[in-house]
Coordinates of C-alpha atoms in Angstrom, one line a residue:
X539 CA 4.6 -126.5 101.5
X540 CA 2.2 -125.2 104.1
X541 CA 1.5 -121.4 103.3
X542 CA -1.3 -118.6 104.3
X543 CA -0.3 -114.9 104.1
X544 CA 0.4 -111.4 106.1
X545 CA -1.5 -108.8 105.0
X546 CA -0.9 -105.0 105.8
X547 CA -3.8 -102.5 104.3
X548 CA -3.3 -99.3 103.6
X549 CA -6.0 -96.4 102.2
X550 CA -4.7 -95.7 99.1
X551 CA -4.4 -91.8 98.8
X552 CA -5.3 -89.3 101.6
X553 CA -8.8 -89.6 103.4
X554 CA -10.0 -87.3 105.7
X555 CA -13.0 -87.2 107.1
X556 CA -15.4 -85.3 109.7
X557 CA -16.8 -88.2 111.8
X558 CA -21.1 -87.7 112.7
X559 CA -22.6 -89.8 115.4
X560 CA -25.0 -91.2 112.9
X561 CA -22.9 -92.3 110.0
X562 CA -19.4 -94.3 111.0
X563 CA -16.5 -94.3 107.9
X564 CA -15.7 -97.7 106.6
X565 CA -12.2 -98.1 104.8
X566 CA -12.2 -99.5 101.6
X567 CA -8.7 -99.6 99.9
X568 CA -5.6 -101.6 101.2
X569 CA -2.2 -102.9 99.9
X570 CA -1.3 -106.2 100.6
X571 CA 1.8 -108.8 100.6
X572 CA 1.9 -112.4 100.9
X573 CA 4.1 -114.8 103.0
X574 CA 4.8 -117.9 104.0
X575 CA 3.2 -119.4 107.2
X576 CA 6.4 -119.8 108.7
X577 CA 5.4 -119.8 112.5
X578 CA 3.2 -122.6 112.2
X579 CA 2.5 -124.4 115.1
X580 CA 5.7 -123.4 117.1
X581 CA 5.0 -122.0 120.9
X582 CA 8.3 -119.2 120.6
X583 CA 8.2 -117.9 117.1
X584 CA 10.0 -114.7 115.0
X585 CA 7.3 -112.4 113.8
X586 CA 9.3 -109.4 111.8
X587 CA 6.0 -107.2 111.9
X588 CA 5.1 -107.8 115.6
X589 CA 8.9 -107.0 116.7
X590 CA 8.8 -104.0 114.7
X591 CA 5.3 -102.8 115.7
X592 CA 7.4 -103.2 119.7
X593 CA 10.4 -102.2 118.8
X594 CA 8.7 -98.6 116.8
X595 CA 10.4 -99.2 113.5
X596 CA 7.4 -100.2 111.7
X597 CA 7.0 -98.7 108.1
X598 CA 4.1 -97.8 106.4
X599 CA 4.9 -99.6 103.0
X600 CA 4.2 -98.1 99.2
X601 CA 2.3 -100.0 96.7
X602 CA 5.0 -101.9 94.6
X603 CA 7.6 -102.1 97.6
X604 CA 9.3 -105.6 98.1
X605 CA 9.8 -106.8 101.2
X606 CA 12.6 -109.6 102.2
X607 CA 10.3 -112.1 104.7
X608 CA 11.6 -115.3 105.5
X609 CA 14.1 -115.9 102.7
X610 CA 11.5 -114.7 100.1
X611 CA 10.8 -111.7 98.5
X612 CA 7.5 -109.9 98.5
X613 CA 6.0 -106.9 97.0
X614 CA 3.2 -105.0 97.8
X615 CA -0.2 -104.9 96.1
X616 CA -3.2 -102.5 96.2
X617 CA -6.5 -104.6 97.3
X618 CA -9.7 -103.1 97.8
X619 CA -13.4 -104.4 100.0
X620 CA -15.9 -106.1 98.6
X621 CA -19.5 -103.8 98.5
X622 CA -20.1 -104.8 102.0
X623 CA -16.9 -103.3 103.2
X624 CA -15.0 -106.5 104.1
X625 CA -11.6 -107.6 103.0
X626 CA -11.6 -111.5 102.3
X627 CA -9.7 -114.5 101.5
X628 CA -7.3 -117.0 102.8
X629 CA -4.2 -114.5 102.8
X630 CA -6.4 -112.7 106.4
X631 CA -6.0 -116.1 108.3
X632 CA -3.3 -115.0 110.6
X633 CA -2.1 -112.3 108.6
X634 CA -1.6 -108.1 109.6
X635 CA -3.7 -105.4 108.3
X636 CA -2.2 -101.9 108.0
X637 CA -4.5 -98.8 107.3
X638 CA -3.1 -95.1 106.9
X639 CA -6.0 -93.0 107.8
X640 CA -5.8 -89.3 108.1
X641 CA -8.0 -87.4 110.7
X642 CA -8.8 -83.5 110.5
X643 CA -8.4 -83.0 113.8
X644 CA -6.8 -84.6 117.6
X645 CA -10.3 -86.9 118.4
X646 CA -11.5 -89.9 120.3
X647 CA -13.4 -92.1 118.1
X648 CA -14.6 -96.0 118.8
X649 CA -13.4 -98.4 116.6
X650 CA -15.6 -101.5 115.9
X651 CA -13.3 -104.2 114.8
X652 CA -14.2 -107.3 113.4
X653 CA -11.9 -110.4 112.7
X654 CA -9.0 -109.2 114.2
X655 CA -6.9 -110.7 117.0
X656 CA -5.6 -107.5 118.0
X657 CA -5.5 -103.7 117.4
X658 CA -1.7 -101.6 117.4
X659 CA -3.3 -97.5 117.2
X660 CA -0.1 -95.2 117.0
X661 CA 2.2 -97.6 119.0
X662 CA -0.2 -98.5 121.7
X663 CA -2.0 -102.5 121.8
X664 CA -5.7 -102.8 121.9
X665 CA -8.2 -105.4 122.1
X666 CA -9.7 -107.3 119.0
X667 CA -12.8 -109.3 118.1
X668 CA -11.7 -112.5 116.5
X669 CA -14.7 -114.1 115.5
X670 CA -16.6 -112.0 113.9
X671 CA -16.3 -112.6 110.1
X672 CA -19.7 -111.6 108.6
X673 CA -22.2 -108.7 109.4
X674 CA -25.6 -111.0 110.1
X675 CA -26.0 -114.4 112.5
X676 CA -28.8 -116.8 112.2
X677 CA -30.9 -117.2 115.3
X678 CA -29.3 -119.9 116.9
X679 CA -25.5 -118.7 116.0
X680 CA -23.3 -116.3 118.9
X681 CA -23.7 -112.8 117.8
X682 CA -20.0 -111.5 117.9
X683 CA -20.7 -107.7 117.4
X684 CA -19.8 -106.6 120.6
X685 CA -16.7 -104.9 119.9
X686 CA -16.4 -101.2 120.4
X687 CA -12.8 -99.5 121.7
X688 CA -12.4 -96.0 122.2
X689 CA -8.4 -94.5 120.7
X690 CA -7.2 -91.5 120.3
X691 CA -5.9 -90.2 116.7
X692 CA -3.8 -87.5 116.4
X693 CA -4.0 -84.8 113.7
X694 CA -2.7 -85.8 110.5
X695 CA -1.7 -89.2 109.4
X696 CA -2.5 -92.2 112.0
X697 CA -1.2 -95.7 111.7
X698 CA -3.5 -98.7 112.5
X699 CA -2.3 -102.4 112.3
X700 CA -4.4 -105.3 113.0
X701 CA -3.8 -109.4 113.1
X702 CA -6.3 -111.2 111.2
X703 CA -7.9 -114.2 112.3
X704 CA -10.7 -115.6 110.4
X705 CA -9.7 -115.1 106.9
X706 CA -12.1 -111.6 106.7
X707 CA -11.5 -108.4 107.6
X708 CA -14.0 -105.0 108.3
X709 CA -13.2 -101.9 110.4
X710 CA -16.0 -99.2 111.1
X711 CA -14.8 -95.6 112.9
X712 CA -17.1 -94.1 114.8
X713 CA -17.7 -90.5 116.5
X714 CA -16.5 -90.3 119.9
X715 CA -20.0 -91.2 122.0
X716 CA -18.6 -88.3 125.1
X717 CA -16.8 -88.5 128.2
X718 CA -18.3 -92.1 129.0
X719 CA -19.7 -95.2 126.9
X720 CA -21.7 -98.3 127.9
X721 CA -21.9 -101.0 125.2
X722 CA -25.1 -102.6 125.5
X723 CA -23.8 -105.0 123.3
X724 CA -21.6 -106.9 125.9
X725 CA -24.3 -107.0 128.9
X726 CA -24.5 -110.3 130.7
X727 CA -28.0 -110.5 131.7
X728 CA -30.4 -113.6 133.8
X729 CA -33.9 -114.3 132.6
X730 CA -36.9 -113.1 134.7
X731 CA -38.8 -116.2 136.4
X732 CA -42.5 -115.8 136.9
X733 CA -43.9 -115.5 140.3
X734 CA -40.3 -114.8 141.9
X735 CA -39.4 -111.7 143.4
X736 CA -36.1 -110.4 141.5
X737 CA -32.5 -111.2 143.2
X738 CA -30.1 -111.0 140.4
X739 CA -26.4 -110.3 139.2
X740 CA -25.9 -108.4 135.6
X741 CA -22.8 -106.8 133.9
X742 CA -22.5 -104.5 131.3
X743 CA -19.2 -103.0 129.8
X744 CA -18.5 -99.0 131.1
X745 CA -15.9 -97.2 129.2
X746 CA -14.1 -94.2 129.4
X747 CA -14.1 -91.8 126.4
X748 CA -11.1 -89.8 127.3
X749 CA -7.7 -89.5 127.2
X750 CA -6.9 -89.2 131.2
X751 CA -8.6 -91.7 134.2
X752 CA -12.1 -91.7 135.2
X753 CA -12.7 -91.8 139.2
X754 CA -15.7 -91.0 140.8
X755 CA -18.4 -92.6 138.5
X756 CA -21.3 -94.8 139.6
X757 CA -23.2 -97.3 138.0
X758 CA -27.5 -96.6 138.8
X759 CA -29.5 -99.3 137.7
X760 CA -33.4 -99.0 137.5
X761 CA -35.8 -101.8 137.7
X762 CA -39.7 -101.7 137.7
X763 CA -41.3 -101.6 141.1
X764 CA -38.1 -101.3 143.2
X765 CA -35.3 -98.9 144.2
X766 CA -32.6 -97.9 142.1
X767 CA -29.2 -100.1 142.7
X768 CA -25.9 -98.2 143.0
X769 CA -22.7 -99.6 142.2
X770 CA -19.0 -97.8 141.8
X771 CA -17.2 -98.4 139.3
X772 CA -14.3 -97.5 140.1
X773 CA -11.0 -96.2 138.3
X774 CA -10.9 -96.6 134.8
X775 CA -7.9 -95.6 132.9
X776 CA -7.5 -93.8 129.8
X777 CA -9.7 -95.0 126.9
X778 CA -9.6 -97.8 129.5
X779 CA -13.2 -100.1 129.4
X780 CA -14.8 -102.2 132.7
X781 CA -17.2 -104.9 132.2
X782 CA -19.3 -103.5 135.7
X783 CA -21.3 -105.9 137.5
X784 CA -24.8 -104.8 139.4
X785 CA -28.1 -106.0 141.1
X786 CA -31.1 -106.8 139.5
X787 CA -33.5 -105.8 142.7
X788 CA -37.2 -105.9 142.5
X789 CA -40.2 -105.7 145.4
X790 CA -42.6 -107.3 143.8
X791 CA -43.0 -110.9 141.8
X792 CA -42.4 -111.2 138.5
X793 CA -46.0 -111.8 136.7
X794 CA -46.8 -111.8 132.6
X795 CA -44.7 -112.8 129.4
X796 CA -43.4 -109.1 128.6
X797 CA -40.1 -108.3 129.2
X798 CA -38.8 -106.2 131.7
X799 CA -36.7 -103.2 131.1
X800 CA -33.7 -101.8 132.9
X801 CA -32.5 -98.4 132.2
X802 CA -28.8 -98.0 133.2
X803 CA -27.3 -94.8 133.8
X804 CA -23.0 -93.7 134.6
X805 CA -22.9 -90.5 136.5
X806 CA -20.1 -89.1 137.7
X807 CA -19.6 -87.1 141.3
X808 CA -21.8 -84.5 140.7
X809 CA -24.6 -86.5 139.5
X810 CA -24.2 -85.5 135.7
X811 CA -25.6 -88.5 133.5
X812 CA -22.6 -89.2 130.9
X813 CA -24.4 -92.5 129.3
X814 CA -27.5 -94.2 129.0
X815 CA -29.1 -97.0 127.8
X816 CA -31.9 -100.0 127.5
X817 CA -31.6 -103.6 128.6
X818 CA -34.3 -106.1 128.1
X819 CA -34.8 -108.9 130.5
X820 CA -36.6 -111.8 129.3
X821 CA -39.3 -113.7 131.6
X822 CA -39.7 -117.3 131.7
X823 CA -42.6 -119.4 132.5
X824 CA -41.8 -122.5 135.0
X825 CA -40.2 -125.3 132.9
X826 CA -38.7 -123.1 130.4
X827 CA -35.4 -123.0 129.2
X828 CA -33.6 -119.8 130.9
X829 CA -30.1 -118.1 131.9
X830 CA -28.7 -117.8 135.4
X831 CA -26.0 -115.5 136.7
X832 CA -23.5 -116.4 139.3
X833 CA -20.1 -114.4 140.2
X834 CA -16.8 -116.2 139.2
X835 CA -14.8 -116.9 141.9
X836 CA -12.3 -116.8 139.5
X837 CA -12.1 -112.9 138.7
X838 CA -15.2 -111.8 140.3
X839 CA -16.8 -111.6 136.6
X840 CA -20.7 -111.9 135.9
X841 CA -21.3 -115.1 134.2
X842 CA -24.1 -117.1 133.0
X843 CA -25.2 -120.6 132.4
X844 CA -28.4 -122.4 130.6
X845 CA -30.7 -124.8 132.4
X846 CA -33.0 -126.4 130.0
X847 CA -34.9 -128.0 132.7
X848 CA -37.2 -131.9 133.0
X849 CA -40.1 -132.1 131.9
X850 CA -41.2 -135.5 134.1
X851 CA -43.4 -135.1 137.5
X852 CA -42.3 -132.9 140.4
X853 CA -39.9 -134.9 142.2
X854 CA -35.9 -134.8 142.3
X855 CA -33.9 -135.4 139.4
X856 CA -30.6 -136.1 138.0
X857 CA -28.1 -133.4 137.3
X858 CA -26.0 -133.7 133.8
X859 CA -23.4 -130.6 132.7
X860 CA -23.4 -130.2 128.7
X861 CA -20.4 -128.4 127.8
X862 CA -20.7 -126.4 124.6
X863 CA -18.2 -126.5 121.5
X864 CA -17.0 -124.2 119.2
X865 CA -19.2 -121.4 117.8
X866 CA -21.7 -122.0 120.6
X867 CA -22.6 -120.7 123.9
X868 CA -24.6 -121.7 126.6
X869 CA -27.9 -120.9 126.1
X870 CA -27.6 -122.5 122.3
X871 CA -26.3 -125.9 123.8
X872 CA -29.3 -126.5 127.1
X873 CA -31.5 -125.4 123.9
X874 CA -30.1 -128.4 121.2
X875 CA -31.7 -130.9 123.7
X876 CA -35.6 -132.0 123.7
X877 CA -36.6 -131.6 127.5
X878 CA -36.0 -135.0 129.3
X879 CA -38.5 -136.3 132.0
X880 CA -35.5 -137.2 134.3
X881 CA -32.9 -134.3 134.4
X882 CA -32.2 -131.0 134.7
X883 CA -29.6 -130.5 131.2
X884 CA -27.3 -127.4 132.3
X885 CA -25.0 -125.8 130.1
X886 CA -22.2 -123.2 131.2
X887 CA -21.0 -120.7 128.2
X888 CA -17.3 -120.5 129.0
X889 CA -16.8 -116.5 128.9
X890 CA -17.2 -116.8 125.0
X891 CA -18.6 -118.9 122.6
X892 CA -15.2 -120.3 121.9
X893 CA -14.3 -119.9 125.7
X894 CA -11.2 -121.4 127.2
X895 CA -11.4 -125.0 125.0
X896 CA -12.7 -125.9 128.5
X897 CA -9.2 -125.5 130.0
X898 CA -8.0 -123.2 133.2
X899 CA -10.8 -120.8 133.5
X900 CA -13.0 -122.6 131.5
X901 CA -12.8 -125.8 133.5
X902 CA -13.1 -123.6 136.8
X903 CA -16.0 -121.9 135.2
X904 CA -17.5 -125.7 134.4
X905 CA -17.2 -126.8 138.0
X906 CA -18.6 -123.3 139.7
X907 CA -22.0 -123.5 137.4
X908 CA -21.6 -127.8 138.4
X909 CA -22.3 -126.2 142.3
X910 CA -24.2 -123.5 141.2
X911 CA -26.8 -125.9 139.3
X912 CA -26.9 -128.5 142.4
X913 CA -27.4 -125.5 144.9
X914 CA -30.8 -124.2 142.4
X915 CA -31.7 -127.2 141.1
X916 CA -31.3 -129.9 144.1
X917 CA -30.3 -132.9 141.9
X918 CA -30.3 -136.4 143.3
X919 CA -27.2 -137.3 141.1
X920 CA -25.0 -135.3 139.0
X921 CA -21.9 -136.9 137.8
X922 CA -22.5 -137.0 134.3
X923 CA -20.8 -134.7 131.4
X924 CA -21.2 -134.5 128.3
X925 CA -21.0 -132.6 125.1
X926 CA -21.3 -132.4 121.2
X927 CA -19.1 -131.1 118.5
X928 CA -16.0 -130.8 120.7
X929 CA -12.6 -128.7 120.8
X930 CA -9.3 -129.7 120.7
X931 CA -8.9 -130.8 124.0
X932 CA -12.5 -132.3 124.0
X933 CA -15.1 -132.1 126.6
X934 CA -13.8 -135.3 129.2
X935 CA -10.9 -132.1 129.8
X936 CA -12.4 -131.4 133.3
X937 CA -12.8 -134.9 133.9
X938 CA -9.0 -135.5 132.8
X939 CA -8.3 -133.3 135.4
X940 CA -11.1 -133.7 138.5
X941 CA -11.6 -137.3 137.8
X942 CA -13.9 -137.6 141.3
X943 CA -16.3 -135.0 140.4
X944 CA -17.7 -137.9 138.0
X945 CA -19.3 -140.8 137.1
X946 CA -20.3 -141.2 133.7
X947 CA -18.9 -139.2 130.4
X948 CA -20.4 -139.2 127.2
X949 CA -18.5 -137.2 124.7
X950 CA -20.5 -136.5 121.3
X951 CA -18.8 -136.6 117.9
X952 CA -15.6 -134.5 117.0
X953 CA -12.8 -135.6 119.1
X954 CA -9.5 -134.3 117.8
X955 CA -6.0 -135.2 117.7
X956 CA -3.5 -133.8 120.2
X957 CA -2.1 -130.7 118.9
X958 CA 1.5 -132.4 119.9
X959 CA 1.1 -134.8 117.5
X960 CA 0.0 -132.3 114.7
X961 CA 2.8 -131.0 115.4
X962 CA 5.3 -133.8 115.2
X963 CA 3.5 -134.9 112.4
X964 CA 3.9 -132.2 109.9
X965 CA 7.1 -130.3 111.8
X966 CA 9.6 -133.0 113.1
X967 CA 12.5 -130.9 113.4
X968 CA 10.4 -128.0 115.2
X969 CA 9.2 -130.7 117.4
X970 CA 12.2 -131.8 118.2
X971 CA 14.0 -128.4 118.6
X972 CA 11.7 -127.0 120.4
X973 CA 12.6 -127.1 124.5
X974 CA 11.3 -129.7 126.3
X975 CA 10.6 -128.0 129.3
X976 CA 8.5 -125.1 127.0
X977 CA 6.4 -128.3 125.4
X978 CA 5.2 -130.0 128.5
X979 CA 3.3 -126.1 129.6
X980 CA 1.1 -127.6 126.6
X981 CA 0.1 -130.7 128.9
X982 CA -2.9 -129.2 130.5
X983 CA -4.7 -129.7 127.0
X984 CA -3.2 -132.8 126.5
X985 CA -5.8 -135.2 127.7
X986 CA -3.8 -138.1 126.3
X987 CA -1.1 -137.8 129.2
X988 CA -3.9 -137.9 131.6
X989 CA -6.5 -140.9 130.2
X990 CA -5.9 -143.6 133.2
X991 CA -7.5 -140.6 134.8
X992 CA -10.7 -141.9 133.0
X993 CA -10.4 -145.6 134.3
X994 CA -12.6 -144.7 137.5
X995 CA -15.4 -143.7 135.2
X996 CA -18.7 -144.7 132.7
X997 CA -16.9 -143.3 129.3
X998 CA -19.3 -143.5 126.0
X999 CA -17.8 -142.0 122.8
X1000 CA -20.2 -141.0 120.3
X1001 CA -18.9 -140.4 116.7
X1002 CA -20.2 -139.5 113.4
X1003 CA -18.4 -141.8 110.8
X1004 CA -19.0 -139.4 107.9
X1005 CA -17.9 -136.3 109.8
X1006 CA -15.5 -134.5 107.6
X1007 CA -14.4 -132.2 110.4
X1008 CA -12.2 -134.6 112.4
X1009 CA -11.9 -138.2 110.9
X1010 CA -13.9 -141.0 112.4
X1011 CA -10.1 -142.4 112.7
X1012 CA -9.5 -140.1 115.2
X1013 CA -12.2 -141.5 117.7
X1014 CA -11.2 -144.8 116.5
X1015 CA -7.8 -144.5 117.7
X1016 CA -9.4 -142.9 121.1
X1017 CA -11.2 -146.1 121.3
X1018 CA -8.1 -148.2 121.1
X1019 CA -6.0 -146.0 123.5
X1020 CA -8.7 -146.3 126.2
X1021 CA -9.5 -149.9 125.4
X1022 CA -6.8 -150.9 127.1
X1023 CA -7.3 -150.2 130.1
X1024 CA -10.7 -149.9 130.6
X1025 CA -12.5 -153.4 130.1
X1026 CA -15.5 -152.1 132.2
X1027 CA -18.2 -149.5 131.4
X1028 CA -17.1 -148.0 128.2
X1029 CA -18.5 -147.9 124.8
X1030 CA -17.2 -146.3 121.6
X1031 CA -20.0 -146.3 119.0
X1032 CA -19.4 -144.9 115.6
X1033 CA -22.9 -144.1 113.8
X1034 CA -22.3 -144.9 110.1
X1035 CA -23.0 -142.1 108.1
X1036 CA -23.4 -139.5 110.7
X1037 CA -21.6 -136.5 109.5
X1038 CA -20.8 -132.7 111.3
X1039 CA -24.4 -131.9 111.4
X1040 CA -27.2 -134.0 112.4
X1041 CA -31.0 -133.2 112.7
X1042 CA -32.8 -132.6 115.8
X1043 CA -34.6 -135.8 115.2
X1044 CA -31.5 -137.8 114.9
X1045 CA -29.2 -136.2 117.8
X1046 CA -32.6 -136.9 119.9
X1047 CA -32.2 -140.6 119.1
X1048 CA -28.6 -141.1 119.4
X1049 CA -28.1 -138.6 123.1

């Protein structure tokens, strides 16, 4: 039988505490309970603790309370961090955390969340930071400490519940920053070209501290040798947050390796400053790797993509998009590829580093950078995609779908089952019970259904045959699916040996 567990954490005795701005309060002590996984998989599921959390008849448990969830009986246990302050182990994957803490006064404060799906503050939902699971990233990994939401506790005892994610768990409180926040953390910023006179869009996250809207407030960017850009933010609810976009505006061209600073500034109508802070902008020599901004037609978000670009004679070249996978953005993908003398390698980042699976907004996000690169980049061919280390849904997904925006695909490693056969695999009945109708909204990540899309086009499936992420089986059977029907133009080749990670040297040789 398939199991994980739900854990709720509660401080164990009363802890009250004066927040400072310099030293945040980490909680330490928990109870926990363990439960089946008995939602696995299903798209409409009964979660007792999420309809209670809605309904407002959650209860804070006692250490040594059982608890009757899904035919079994549970009791609660006391648990406690680790000396880094994170609570671990299998039972987090998808489980609830539950902390009692008890404040000395009514107070804003900022929580920083990490590996937690979602927040549930005295009955109201927040925002969560899945991914992060550990406090420090190598240089090449995402850096997921971005999270920072303002709440409001109330004097006395407050109730906090979180869903867990990644099997770890670690909540910081800290002092309320004032009436208004910016999280330097979150900015989406372009890198500074030499010799170019600066034209660019950045967005950084605005928050308001308080417990009623925010109207009025403006944005004031300043950038070395120009004039200060403007930009309203607009209304902002209570303990509501904005990622805000703004101009990057300069008079003169860019010249030197140091970076640039920007100093950003919120000020409200009467011209008060209510936060500050320091971005650095890198600057890139011509022929360097380097971030773009564009505007998403989407949602009107700032977004980036990579452009790691040829390293041949002047002269046009070819165009080819290199979606990213899991646990990797933009800027870490254009980067895994030595320079090539005949194209311009361009990467979007798909909001996050685990992004849409390169479905719905990711896909539109993949095709916007596709016309953003040809517009900056002027390539004499660009109908090529491809990708290592793929999602669910794999990196062909746009192709499934805009089959004319291409010519050639070349998907590297990983390619993993549907997650409809998963699921009739290991739940027959719940495959079967479950509506037909609900099912087929799972088809847009079904690439399966849509393969004869792929007849049109050059399709070469890498795979390692010692990965031990997704079987070489799987590819395998990928092979045989498109085999027949496409006799023309299409290779699968499985390298023998080749496992999840390869070296630089060897993915230079195989791409």
């Amino acid at each position: 039988m398939n199991r994980c567990f739900l854990f709720f954490l509660m401080v164990i005795g009363p802890f009250s505490q004066l927040l400072s701005q310099s030293e945040p309060i980490t909680i330490t002590k928990a109870l926990a309970i363990e439960t089946s996984r008995y939602h696995f998989g299903r798209i409409l599921h009964s979660d007792p603790v999420l309809k209670a959390l809605s309904e407002g008849t959650f209860i804070l448990p006692k250490a040594g309370d059982d608890m009757l969830i899904n035919g079994d009986t549970k009791t609660w246990q006391a648990i406690e961090t680790d000396e880094n302050g994170w609570f671990s182990g299998s039972a987090l994957r998808g489980g609830y955390i539950c902390i009692s803490y008890r404040s000395p006064q009514k107070q804003v404060v900022m929580l920083e969340e990490m590996g937690n799906l979602w927040g549930w503050i005295n009955g109201e939902f927040r925002i969560g930071n899945q991914y992060q699971s550990k406090d420090n990233f190598e240089p090449w990994e995402p850096d997921f400490g971005f999270s920072m939401v303002p709440v409001e506790l109330k004097k006395g005892n407050n109730l906090l519940v979180f869903r867990c994610s990644r099997g770890r768990f670690k909540l910081k409180i800290h002092a309320s920053p004032g009436e208004a926040f910016l999280n330097a953390r979150d900015a989406t910023l372009p890198d500074l070209p030499t010799g170019t006179i600066p034209d660019y869009l950045g967005a950084i996250v605005v928050g308001n501290a308080q417990n009623s809207p925010a109207e009025g407030y403006k944005l004031e960017v300043s950038f070395p040798d120009a004039e200060v850009q403007t930009t309203e933010i607009g209304f902002l609810p209570p303990l509501g947050m904005r990622k805000t976009a703004f101009r990057i505006k300069g008079k003169y061209a860019i010249s030197g390796n140091e970076p640039s600073d920007l100093v950003v500034k919120v000020k409200d109508r009467e011209g008060r400053i209510l936060a500050e802070t320091s971005l650095s902008l890198r600057h890139r020599l011509p022929g360097e790797l380097h971030k773009r901004t564009y505007q998403s037609a989407v949602d009107g978000s700032v977004q980036y993509f990579a452009v790691n670009p040829a390293n041949g004679p002047k002269g046009p070249k070819a165009l080819v998009l290199s979606v990213h996978g899991a646990n990797v953005e933009g800027l870490n993908q254009a980067a895994s590829y030595y320079p090539k003398s005949w194209v311009n390698i361009v990467s979007p980042t798909n909001r996050r580093p685990y992004g849409y699976n390169w479905e719905d907004w990711g896909r539109m996000d993949a095709l916007a950078v596709l016309e953003e690169a040809k517009n900056c980049t002027k390539p004499i061919f660009s109908g090529y995609l491809t990708g290592p280390f793929d999602g669910r849904t794999w990196a062909p997904e746009p192709v499934a779908t805009f089959p004319d925006h291409w010519a050639v695909i070349a998907p590297q490693c990983r390619v993993y089952e549907s997650g409809q056969l998963l699921l009739a695999v290991l739940c027959p009945q719940q495959f079967l019970e479950e509506n037909t109708l609900i099912r087929r909204s799972r088809n847009m990540a079904m690439t399966d259904s849509m393969a004869i899309n792929y007849k049109q086009n050059g399709l070469y499936i890498l795979h390692g045959g010692a990965d031990d992420v997704v079987s070489a089986r799987t590819g395998a059977l990928r092979s045989f699916c498109f085999g027949k029907f496409h006799s023309k133009d299409f290779v699968y080749h499985e390298e023998p040996g080749g496992a999840t990670d390869i070296s630089d040297e060897e993915w230079n040789g195989l791409v």
